[in-house]
Coordinates of C-alpha atoms in Angstrom, one line a residue:
X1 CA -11.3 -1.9 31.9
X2 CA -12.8 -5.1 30.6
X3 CA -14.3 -3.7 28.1
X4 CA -11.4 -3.6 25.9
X5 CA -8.5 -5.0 27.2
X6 CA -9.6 -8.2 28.9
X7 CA -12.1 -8.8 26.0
X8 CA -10.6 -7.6 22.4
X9 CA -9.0 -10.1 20.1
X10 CA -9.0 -12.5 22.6
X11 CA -11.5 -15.6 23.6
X12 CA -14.5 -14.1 25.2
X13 CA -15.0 -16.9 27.8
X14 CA -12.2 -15.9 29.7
X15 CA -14.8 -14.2 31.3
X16 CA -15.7 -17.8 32.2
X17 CA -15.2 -19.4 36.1
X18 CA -16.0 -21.5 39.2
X19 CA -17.5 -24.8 38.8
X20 CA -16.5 -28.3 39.6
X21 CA -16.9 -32.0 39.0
X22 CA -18.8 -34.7 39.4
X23 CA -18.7 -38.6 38.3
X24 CA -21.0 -41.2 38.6
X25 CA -20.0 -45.3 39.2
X26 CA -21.2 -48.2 37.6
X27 CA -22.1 -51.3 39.4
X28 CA -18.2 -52.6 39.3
X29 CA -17.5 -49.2 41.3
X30 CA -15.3 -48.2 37.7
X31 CA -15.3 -44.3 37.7
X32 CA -17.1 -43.0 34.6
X33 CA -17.4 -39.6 33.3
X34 CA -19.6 -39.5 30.2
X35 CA -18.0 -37.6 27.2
X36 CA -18.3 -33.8 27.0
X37 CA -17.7 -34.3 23.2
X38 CA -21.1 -32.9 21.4
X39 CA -23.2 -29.9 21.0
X40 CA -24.0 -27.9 24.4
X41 CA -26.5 -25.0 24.8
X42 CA -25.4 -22.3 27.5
X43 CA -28.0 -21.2 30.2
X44 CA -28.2 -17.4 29.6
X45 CA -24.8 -16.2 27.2
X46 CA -26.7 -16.3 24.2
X47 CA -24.4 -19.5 23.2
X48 CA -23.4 -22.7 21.4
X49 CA -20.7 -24.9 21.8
X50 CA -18.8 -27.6 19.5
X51 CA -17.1 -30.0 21.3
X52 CA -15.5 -32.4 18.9
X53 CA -11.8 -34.1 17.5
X54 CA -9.9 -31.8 20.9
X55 CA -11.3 -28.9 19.2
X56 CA -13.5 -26.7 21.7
X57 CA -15.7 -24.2 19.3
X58 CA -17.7 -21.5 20.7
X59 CA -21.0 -20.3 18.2
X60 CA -22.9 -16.9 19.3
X61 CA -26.3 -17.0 18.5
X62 CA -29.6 -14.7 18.4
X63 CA -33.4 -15.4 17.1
X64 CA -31.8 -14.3 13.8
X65 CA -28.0 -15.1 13.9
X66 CA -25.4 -17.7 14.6
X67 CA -21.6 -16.2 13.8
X68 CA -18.9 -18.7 14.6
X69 CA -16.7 -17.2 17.8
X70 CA -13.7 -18.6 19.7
X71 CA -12.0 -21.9 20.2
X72 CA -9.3 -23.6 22.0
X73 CA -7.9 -26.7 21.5
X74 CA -7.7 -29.6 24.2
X75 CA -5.1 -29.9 26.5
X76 CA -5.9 -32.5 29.2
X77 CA -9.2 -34.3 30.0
X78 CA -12.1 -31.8 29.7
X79 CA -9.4 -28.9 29.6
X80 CA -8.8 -26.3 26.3
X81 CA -6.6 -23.7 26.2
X82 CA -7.3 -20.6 24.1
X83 CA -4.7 -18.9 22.3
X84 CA -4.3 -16.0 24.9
X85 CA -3.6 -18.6 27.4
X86 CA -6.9 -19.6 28.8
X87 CA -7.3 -22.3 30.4
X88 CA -11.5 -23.7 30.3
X89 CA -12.4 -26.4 32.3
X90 CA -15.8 -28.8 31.1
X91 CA -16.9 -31.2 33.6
X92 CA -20.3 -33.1 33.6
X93 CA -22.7 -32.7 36.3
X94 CA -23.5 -36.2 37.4
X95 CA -25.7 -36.9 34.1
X96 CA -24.1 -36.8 29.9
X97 CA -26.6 -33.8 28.7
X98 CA -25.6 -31.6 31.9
X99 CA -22.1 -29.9 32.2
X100 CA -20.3 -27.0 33.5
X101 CA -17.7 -24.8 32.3
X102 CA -15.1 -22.7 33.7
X103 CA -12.1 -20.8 32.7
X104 CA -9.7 -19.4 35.1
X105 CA -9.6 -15.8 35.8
X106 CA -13.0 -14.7 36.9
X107 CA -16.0 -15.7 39.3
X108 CA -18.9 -18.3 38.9
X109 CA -19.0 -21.1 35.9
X110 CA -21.9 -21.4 33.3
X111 CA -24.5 -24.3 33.2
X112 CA -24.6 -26.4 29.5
X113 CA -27.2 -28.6 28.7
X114 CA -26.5 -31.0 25.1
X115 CA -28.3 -30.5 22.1
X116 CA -28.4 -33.2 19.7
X117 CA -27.1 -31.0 16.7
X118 CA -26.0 -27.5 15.9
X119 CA -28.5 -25.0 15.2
X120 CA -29.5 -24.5 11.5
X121 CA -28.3 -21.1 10.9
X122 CA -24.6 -22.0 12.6
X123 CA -24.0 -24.5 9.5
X124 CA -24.8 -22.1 6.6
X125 CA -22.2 -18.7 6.1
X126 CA -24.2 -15.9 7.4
X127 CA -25.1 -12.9 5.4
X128 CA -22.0 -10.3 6.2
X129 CA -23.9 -7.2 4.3
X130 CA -24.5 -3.8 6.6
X131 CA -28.2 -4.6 7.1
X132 CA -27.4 -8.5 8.4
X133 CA -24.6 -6.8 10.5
X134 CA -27.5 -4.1 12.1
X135 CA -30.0 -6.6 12.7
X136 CA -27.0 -9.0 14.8
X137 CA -25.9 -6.1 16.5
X138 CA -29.4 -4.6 17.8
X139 CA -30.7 -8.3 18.2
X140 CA -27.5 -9.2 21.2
X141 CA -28.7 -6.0 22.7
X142 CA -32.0 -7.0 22.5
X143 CA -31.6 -10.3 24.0
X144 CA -29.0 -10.0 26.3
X145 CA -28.7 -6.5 27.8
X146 CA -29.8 -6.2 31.5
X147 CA -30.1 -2.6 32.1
X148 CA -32.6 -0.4 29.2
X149 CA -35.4 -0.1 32.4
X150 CA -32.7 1.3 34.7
X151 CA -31.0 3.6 31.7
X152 CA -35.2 4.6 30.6
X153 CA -34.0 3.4 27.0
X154 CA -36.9 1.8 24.3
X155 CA -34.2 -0.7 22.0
X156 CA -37.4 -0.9 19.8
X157 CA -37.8 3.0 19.3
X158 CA -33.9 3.1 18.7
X159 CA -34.1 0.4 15.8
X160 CA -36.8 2.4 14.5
X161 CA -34.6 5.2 14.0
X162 CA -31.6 4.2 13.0
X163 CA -32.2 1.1 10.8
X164 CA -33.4 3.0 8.0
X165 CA -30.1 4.6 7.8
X166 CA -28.4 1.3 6.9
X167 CA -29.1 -0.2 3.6
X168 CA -26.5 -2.4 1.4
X169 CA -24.6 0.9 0.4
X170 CA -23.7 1.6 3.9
X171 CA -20.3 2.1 5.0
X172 CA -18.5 0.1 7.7
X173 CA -17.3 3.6 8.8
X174 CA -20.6 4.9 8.0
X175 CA -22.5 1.7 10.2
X176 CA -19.6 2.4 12.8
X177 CA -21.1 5.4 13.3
X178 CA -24.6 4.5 13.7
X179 CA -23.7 1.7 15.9
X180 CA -22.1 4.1 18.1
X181 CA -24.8 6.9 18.0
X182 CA -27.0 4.0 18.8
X183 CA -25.6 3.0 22.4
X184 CA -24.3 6.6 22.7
X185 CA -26.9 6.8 25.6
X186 CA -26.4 4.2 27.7
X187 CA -23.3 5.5 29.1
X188 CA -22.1 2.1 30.2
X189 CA -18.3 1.6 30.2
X190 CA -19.0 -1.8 29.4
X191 CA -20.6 -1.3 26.2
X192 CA -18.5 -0.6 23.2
X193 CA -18.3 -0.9 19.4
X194 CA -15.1 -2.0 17.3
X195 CA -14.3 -1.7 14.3
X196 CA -10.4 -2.4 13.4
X197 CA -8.6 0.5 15.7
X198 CA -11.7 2.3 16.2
X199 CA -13.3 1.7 19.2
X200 CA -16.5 3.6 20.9
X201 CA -17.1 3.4 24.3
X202 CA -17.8 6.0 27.2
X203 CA -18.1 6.0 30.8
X204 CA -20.6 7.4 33.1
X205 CA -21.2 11.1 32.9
X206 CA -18.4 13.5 34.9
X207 CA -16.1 10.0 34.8
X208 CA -12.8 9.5 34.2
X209 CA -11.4 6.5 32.3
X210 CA -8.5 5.1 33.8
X211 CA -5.8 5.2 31.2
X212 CA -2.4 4.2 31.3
X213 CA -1.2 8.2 31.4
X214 CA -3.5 9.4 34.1
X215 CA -2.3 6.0 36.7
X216 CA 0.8 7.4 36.1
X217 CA 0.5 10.9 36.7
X218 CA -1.9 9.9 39.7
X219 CA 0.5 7.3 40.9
X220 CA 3.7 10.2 40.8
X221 CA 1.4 12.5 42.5
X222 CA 1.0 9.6 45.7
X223 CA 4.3 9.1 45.9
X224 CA 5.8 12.5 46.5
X225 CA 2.5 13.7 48.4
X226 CA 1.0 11.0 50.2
X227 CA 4.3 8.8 50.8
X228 CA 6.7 11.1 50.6
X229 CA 7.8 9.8 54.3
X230 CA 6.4 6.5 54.0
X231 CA 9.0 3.5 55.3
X232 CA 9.2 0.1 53.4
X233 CA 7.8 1.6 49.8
X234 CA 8.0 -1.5 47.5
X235 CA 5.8 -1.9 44.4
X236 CA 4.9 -5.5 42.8
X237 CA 3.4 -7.0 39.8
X238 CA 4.4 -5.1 36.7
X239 CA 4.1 -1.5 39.2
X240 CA 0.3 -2.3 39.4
X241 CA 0.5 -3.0 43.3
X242 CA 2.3 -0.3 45.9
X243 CA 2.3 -1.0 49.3
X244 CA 3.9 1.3 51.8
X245 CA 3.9 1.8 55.7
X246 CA 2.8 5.3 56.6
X247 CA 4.2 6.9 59.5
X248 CA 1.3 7.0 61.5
X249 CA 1.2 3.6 61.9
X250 CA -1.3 2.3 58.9
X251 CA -0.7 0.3 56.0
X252 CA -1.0 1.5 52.1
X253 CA -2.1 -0.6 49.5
X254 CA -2.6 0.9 46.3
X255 CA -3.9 -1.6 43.7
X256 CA -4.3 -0.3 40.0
X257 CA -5.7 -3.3 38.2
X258 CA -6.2 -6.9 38.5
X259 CA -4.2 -8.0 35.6
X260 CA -1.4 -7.4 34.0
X261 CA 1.5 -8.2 36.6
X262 CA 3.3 -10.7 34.8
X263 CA 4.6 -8.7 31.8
X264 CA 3.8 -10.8 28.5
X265 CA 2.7 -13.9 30.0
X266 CA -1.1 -13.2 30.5
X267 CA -2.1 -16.4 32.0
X268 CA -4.4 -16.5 35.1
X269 CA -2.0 -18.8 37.2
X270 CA 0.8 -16.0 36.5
X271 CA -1.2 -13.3 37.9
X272 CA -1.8 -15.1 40.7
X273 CA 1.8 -16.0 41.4
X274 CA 2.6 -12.2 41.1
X275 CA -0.1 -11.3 43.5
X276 CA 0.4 -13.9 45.8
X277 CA 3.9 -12.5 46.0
X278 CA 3.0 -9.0 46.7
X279 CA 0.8 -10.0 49.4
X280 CA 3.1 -12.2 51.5
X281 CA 5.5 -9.8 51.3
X282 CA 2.8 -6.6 52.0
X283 CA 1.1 -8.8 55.0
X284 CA 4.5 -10.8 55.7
X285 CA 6.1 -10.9 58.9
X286 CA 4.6 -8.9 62.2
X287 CA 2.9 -6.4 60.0
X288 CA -1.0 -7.2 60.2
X289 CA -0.7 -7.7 64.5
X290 CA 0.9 -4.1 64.5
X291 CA -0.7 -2.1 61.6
X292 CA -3.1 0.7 62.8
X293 CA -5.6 0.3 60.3
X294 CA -4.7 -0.7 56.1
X295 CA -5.6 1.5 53.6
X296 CA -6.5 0.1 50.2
X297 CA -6.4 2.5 47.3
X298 CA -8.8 1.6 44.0
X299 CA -9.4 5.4 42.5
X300 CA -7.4 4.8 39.1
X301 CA -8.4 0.9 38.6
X302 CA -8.8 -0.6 35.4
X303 CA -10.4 -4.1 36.2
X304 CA -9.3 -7.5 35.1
X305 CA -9.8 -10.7 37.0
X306 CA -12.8 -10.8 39.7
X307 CA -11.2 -14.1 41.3
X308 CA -7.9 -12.0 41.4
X309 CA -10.4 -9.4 44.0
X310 CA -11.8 -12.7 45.6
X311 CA -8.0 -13.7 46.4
X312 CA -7.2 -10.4 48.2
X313 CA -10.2 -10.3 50.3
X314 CA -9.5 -14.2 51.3
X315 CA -6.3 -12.1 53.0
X316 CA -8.8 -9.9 54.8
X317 CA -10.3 -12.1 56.8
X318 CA -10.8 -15.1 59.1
X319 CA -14.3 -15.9 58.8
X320 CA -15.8 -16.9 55.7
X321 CA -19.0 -15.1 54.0
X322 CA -20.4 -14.6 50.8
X323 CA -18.9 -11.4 48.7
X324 CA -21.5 -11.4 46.2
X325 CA -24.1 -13.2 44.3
X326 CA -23.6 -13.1 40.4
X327 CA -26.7 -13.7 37.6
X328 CA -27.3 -13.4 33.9
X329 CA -30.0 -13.1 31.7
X330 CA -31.1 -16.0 30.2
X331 CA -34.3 -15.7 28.4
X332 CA -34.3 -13.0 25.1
X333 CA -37.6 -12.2 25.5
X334 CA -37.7 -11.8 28.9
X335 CA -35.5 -9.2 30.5
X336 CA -36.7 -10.2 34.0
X337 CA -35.2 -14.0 34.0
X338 CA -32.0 -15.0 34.8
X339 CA -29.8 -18.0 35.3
X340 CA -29.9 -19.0 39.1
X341 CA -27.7 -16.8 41.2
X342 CA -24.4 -18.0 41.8
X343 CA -22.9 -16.9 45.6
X344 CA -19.1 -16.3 45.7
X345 CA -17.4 -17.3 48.7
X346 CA -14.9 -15.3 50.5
X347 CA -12.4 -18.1 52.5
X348 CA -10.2 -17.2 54.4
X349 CA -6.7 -17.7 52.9
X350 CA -4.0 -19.9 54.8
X351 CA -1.2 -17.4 54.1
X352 CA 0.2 -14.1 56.0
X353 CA -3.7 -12.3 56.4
X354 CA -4.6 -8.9 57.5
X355 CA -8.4 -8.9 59.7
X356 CA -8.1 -5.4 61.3
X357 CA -10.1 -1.8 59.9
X358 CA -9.9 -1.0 56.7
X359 CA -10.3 1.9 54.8
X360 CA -11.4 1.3 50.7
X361 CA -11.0 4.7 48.5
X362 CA -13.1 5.0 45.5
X363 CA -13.8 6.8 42.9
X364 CA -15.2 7.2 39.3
X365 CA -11.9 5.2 37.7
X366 CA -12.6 2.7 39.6
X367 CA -13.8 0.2 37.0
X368 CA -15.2 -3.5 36.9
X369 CA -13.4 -5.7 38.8
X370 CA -12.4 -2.9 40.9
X371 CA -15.7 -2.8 41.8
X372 CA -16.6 -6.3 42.1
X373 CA -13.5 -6.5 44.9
X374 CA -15.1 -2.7 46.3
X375 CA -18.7 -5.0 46.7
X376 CA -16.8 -8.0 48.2
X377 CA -15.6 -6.1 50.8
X378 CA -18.7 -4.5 51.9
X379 CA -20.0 -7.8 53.8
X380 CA -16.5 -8.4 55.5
X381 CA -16.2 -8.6 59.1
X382 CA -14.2 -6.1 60.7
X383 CA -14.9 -2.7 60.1
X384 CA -14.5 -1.1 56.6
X385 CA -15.6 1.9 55.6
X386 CA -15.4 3.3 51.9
X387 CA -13.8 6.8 51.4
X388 CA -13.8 9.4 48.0
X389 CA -16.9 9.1 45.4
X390 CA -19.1 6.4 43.9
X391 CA -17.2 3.6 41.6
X392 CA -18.2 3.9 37.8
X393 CA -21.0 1.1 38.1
X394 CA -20.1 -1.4 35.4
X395 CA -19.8 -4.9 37.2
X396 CA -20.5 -7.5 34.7
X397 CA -18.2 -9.6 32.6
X398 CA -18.1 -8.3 29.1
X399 CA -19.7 -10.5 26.1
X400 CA -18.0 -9.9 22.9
X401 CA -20.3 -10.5 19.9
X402 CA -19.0 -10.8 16.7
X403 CA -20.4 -9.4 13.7
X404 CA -20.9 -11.1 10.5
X405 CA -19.2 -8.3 8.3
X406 CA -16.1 -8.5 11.1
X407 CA -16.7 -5.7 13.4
X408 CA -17.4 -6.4 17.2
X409 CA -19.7 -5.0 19.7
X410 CA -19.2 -5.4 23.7
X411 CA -22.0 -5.5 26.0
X412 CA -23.4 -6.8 30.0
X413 CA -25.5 -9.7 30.4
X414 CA -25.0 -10.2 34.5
X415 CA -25.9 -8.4 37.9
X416 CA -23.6 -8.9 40.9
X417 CA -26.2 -8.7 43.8
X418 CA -25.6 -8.0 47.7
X419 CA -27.2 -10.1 50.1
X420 CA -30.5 -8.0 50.0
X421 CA -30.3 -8.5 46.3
X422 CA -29.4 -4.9 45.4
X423 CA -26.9 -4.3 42.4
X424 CA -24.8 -0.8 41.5
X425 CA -24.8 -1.0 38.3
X426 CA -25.3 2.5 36.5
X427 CA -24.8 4.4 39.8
X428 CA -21.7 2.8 41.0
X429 CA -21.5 1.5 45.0
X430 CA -21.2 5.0 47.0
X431 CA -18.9 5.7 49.5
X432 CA -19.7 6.1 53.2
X433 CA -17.6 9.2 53.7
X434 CA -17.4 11.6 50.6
X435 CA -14.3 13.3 49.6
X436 CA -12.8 14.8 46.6
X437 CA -11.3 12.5 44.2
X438 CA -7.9 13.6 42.1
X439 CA -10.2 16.8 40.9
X440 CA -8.3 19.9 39.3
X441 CA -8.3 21.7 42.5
X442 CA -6.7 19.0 44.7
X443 CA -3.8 18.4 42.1
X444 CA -3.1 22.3 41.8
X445 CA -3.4 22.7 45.6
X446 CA -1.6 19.6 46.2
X447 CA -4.7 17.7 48.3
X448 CA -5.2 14.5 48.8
X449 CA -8.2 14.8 50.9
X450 CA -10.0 11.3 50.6
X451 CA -6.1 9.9 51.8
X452 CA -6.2 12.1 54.9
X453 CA -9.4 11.5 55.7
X454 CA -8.9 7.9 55.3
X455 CA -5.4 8.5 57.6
X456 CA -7.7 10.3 60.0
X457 CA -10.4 8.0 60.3
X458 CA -8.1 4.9 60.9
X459 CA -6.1 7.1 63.4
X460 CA -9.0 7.6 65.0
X461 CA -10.7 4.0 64.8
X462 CA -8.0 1.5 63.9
X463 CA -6.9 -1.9 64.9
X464 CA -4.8 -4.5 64.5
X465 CA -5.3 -7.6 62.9
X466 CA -3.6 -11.1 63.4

């Protein structure tokens, strides 16, 4: 779940990619690229940057706030590395006052124009008292959130309420609490308030966050259920990837995350070296010309990196379309404009690839990146057909907005649309055949009924893929 653990005390423009580069020539055919040193404006992101002495700085701002974010420190031309491991990429586009930006990990880059200097309010201290720290917090919200029409919320009404409960006396436990009562409604999994080890966030109504403890207890129950005479059971990247042949001829690919497979070392070209691995070895060999239809298992997913999803799907096929179209908000006072949407591409990968049926089980744990992969899947060619119940619906990368007395709130500023321009956020993308997913009464009756029916439809419909 990005939300916490792709986002929390680490930079929050790992939530950052895609992009390129671009160069113009000057009359002696010398390659120039005009500095990306100075002071850049983000389209949409509600952000500043400082780029200046290898130091990349990252300012948040609102109408009535600028708290100092993020950095990284440079690495390579146009390249900083955070301290997580980050890598971000700034290239200009062709002219010195455009640029782009990218970090490896996720989907899409962000658009920059230059600004000549830093905003006022980001070269004073900010005021770090309770009502300072209400008015940041309800102003990101306020200019950034994409979804109070869909979840029938008034942010002005709320304010009303709640900021006459805050006055310089308040609390940070005490402000914790109203910040929490304040986005108590939305029910959005990707909106969440910190405050040291206290975090508050909640997912959609009758949901299930996918913790740690319930993968496992899910992930025991596959294995001596659902694979219990499966051949050629391996599992890959840290245990977050299983794949098994079933005896009925189809593959099974369970995937728990997209993230976390290389133990300590959280950098995006490790993950992708771990999965990589996992699927040569899963789609290796003969397998994809001989499997009877592959199913892919994302009920208990926690999220993590959307190019990670973009990777396996390049595996999936061998003509190239678009999985998804990704936009942001980028006017605060606004809600209906946003930053031109950015397609991305599905190519089809060079390595061992897999282009027959598939079957995709969902549920409510499936989270965020989860998701995105579930939505870049739904335009593949081939049949695939989704199986269990609708994903949680949070699809956005997370913005992490600092407050000025140090506590942190986590919100959505994108939409990922299909090609008819419809997003899922809130509701979740919905299955095409409903099943049961991991309720009480399949684990006490030992069911697995969105598996067999995926088993049973591929039985019935499979094919191979080269």
């Amino acid at each position: 779940m990005r939300v916490i653990t792709a986002t929390a005390g680490a930079l929050a423009l790992a939530a950052l990619a895609g992009g390129g580069t671009s160069a113009t020539t000057t009359s002696t055919s010398t390659a120039y690229k005009p500095t990306v040193d100075g002071f850049w404006r983000m389209d949409g992101y509600g952000t500043v940057l400082a780029i200046r002495n290898g130091t990349f700085q990252e300012f948040q701002t609102t109408a009535v706030s600028c708290v100092e974010g993020d950095s990284a420190r440079r690495t390579g031309p146009g390249t900083y590395t955070a301290p997580d491991g980050t890598v971000i990429t700034v290239r200009t586009s062709g002219h010195r006052d455009h640029a782009s930006m990218r970090a490896d990990g996720s989907v899409g880059d962000r658009k920059l124009r230059r600004i000549g200097e830093l905003p006022e309010a980001c070269t004073r201290p900010a005021d770090g008292g309770p009502l300072a720290a209400f008015d940041v917090f309800w102003q990101s919200f306020e200019e950034n959130y994409p979804f109070f029409s869909a979840k029938g919320i008034d942010w002005n009404a709320v304010r009303e309420q709640y900021r006459p409960k805050v006055d310089a006396k308040t609390t940070e436990d005490e402000l914790f609490d109203v910040f929490s009562d304040m986005v108590r409604p939305f029910h959005d999994a990707h909106v969440a308030v910190q405050h040291g080890d206290s975090v508050f966030a909640q997912p959609r109504p009758g949901t299930t966050v996918p913790t740690g403890e319930l993968d496992t207890k899910v992930k025991k129950f596959i294995m001596e259920r659902d694979l219990k005479d499966a051949r050629n059971l391996q599992e890959f990247a840290n245990g977050r990837i299983t794949y098994a042949d079933l005896p009925g001829g189809q593959g099974y690919l369970r995937i728990s995350g997209f993230g976390g497979y290389a133990g300590e070392d959280t950098s995006y070209a490790a993950q992708l070296a771990e999965l990589e691995t996992a699927l040569d070895t899963a789609l290796g060999k003969d397998r994809p010309r001989r499997l009877k239809g592959l199913i892919i298992d994302l009920r208990i997913n926690g999220g993590g990196s959307d190019a990670l999803g973009i990777h396996i799907a390049e595996r999936l096929t061998d003509t190239p379309y678009v999985a998804y179209a990704k936009r942001a908000r980028n006017d605060p006072a606004d809600p209906s404009r946003h930053t031109r949407p950015q397609p991305a591409y599905v190519l089809p990968a060079q390595g061992p690839h897999y282009t027959g049926s598939i079957a995709v089980l969902t549920g409510g744990s499936t989270f965020s990146a989860g998701e995105t992969f579930t939505q870049a899947l739904m335009d593949r060619p081939g049949r695939t057909v989704r199986i269990g119940q609708p994903t949680q619906g949070v699809f956005s990368d997370v913005m992490m907005r600092k407050l000025p007395n140090g506590m942190s709130a986590y919100l959505p500023n994108e939409e990922f649309l299909t090609s008819s321009g419809r997003t899922f956020d809130g509701t979740g993308i919905p299955p095409h055949l409903t099943e049961p997913v991991f309720t009480k009464e399949e684990f006490d009756r030992k069911k697995d009924s969105a598996f067999d029916r995926a088993v049973s439809v591929l039985h019935n419909h499979g094919g191979s893929g080269s």
